mmCIF file of C-alpha atoms in Angstrom:
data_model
loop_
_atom_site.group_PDB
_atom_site.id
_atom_site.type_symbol
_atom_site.label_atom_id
_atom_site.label_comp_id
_atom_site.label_asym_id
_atom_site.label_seq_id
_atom_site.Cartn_x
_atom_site.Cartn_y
_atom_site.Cartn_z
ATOM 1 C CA UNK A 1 106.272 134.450 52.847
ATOM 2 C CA UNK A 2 108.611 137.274 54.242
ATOM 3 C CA UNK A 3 109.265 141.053 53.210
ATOM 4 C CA UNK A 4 111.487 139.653 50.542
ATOM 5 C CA UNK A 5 109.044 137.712 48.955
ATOM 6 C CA UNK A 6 106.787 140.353 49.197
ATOM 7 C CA UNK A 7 108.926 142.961 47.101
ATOM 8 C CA UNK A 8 109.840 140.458 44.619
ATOM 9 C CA UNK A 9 106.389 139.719 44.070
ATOM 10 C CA UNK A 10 105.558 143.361 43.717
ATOM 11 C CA UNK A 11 108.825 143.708 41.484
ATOM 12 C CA UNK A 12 107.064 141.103 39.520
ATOM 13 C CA UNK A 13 103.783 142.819 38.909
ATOM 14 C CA UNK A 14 105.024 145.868 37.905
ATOM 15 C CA UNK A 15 107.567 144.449 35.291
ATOM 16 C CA UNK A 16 107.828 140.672 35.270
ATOM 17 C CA UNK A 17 110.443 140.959 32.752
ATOM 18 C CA UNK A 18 113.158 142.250 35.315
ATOM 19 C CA UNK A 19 116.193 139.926 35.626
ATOM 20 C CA UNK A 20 117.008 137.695 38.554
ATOM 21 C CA UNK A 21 119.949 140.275 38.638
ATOM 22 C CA UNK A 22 118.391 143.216 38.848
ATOM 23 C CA UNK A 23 115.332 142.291 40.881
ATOM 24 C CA UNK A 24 118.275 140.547 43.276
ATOM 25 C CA UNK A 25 120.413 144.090 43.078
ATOM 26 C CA UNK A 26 116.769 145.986 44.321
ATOM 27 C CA UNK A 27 115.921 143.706 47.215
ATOM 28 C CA UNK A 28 119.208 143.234 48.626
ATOM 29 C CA UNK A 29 120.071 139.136 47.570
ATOM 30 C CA UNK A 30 122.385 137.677 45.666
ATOM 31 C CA UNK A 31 121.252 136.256 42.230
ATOM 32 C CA UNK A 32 120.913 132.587 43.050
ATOM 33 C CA UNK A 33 118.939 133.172 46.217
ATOM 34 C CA UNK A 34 116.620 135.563 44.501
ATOM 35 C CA UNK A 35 116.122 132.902 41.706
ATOM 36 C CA UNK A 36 115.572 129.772 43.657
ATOM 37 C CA UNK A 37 112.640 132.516 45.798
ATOM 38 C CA UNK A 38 111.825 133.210 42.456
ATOM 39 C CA UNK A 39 111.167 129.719 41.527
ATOM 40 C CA UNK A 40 109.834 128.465 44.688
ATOM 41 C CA UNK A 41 106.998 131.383 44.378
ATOM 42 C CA UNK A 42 106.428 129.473 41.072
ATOM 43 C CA UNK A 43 106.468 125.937 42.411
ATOM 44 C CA UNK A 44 103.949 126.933 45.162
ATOM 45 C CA UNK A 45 101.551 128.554 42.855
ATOM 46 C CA UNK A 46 101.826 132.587 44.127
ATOM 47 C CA UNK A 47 103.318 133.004 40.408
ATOM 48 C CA UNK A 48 100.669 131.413 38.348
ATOM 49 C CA UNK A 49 102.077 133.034 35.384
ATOM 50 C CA UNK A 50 103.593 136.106 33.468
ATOM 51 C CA UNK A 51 102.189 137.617 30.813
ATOM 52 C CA UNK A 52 102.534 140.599 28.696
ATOM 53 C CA UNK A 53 99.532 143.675 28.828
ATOM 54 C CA UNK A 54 98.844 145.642 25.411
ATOM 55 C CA UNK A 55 97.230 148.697 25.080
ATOM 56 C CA UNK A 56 93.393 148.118 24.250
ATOM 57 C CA UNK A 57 92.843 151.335 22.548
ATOM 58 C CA UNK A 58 95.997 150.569 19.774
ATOM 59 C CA UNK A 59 94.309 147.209 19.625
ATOM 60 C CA UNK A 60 90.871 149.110 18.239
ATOM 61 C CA UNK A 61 89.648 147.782 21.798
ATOM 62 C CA UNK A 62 87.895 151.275 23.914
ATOM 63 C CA UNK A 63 84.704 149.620 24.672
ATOM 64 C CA UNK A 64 84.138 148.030 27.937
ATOM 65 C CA UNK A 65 80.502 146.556 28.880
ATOM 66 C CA UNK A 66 79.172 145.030 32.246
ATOM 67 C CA UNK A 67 76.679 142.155 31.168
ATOM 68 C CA UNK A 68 74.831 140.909 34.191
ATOM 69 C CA UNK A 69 72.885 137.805 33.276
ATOM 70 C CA UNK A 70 69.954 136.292 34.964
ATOM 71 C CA UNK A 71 68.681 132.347 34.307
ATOM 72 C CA UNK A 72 65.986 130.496 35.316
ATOM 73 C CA UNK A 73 68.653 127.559 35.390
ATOM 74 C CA UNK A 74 70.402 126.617 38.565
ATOM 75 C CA UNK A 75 72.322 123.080 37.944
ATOM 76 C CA UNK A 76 75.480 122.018 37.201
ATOM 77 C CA UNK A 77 75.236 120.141 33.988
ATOM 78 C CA UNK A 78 73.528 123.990 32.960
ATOM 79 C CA UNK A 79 76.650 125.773 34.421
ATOM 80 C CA UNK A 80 79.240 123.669 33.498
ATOM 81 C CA UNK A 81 77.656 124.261 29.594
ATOM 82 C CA UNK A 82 77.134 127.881 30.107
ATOM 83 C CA UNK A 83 81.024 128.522 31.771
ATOM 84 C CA UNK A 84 82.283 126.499 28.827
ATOM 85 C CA UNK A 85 80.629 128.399 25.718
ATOM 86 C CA UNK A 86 81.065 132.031 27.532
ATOM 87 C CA UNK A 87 84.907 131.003 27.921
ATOM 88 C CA UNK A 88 85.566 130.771 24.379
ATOM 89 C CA UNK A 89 84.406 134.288 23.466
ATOM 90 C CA UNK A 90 87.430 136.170 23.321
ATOM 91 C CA UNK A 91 85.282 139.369 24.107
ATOM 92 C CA UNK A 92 84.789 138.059 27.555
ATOM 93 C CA UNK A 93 88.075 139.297 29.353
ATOM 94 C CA UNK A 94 86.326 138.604 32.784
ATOM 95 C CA UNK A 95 83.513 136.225 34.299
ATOM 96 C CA UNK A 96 81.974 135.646 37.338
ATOM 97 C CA UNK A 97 79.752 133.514 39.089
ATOM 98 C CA UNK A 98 77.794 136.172 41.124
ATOM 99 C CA UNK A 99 75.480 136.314 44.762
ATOM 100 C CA UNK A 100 72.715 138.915 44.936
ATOM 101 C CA UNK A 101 70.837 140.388 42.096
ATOM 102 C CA UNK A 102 72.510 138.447 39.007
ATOM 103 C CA UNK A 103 73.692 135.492 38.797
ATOM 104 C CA UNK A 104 76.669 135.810 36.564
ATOM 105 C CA UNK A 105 78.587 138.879 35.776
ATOM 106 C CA UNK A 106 81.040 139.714 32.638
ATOM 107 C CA UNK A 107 83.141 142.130 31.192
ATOM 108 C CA UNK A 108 83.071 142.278 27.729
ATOM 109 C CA UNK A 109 85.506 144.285 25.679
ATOM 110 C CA UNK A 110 84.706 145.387 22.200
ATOM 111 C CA UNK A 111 86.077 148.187 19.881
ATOM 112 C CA UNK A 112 82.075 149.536 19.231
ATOM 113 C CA UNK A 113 78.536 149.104 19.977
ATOM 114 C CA UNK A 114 78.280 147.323 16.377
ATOM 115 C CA UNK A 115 80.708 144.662 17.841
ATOM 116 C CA UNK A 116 78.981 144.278 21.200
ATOM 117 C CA UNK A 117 75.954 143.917 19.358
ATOM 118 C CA UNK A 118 77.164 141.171 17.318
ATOM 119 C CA UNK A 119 78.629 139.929 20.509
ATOM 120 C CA UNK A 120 75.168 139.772 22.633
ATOM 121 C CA UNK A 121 73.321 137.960 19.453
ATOM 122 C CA UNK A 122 75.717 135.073 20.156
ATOM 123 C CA UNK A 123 75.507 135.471 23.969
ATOM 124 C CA UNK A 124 71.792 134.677 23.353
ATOM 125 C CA UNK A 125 71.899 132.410 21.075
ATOM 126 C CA UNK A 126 74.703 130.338 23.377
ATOM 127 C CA UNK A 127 72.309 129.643 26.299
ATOM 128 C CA UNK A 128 68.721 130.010 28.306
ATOM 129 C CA UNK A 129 69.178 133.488 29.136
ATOM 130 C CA UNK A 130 66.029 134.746 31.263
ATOM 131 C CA UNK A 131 67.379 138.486 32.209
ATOM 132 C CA UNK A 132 70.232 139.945 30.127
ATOM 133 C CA UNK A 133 71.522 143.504 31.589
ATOM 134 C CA UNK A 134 74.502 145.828 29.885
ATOM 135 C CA UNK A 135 75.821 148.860 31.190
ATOM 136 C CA UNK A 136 78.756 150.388 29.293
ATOM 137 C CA UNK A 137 82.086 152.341 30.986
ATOM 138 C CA UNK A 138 81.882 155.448 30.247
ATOM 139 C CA UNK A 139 85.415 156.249 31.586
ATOM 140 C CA UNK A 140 87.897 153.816 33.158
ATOM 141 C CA UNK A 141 89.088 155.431 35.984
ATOM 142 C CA UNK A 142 91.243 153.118 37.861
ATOM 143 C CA UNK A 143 92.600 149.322 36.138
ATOM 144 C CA UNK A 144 95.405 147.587 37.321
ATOM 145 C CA UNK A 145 96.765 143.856 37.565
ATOM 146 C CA UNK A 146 98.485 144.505 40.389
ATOM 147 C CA UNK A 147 97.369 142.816 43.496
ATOM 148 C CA UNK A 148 97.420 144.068 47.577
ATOM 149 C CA UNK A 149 100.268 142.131 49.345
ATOM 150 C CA UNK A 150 100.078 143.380 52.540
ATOM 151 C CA UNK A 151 97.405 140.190 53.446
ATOM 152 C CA UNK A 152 100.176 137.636 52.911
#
């Protein structure tokens, strides 16, 4: 990957619905070189996909909540169960295996406490749960898709 790449991917992540033409004109290509980088980004996997970000708080969507979740269970027919069910609430916009303290960690996005209430009932009721934590935002102060490229 070369300083071309590099600004096409960051082209990419801050509008991936430029043009081959005019993310071509901005790096300094022609428009079938800057497509076939384009697509061999895609082939290799570096652009896993593009997708479109709303606005959470015109969605009714200004609640975030950090669940860290403690169990008692520590196999993989357990995990494989628990990853599963959590993945199909749509309230769960993040999820992560965790070291340390918890074991798992999610971020849950809701419009209201009512919601994330509702929300937590079926958490419990999904799995064996032995520690369930929640600590609401109370401000988001920095949120961003965009990712570092200066490592590549």
């Amino acid at each position: 990957m070369d300083k071309i790449d590099r600004k096409i991917l960051d082209l990419l992540q801050s509008n991936s619905q430029l043009s081959t033409v005019e993310i071509a004109e901005t790096v300094g290509l022609s428009t079938t070189p800057c497509w076939r980088r384009i697509q061999k980004l895609e082939e290799a996997g570096v652009i896993a996909k593009r997708v479109v970000l709303l606005d959470r708080k015109k969605l009714n969507l200004g609640v975030d909540v950090f669940v860290a979740v403690k169990t008692n269970q520590h196999n993989l027919n357990w995990l494989e169960q628990f990853a599963s069910t959590v993945s199909e609430f749509p309230e769960v916009v993040e999820f992560y295996r965790m070291a340390g303290e918890s074991d798992y960690l999610l971020r849950v996005v809701v419009p209201d406490i009512a919601a994330f209430d509702r929300f937590y009932k079926k958490l419990l009721s999904s799995a064996g749960l032995s520690d369930v934590s929640s600590s609401f935002a109370m401000e988001q102060i920095k949120y961003t898709t965009r990712l570092p490229l200066d490592y590549t």
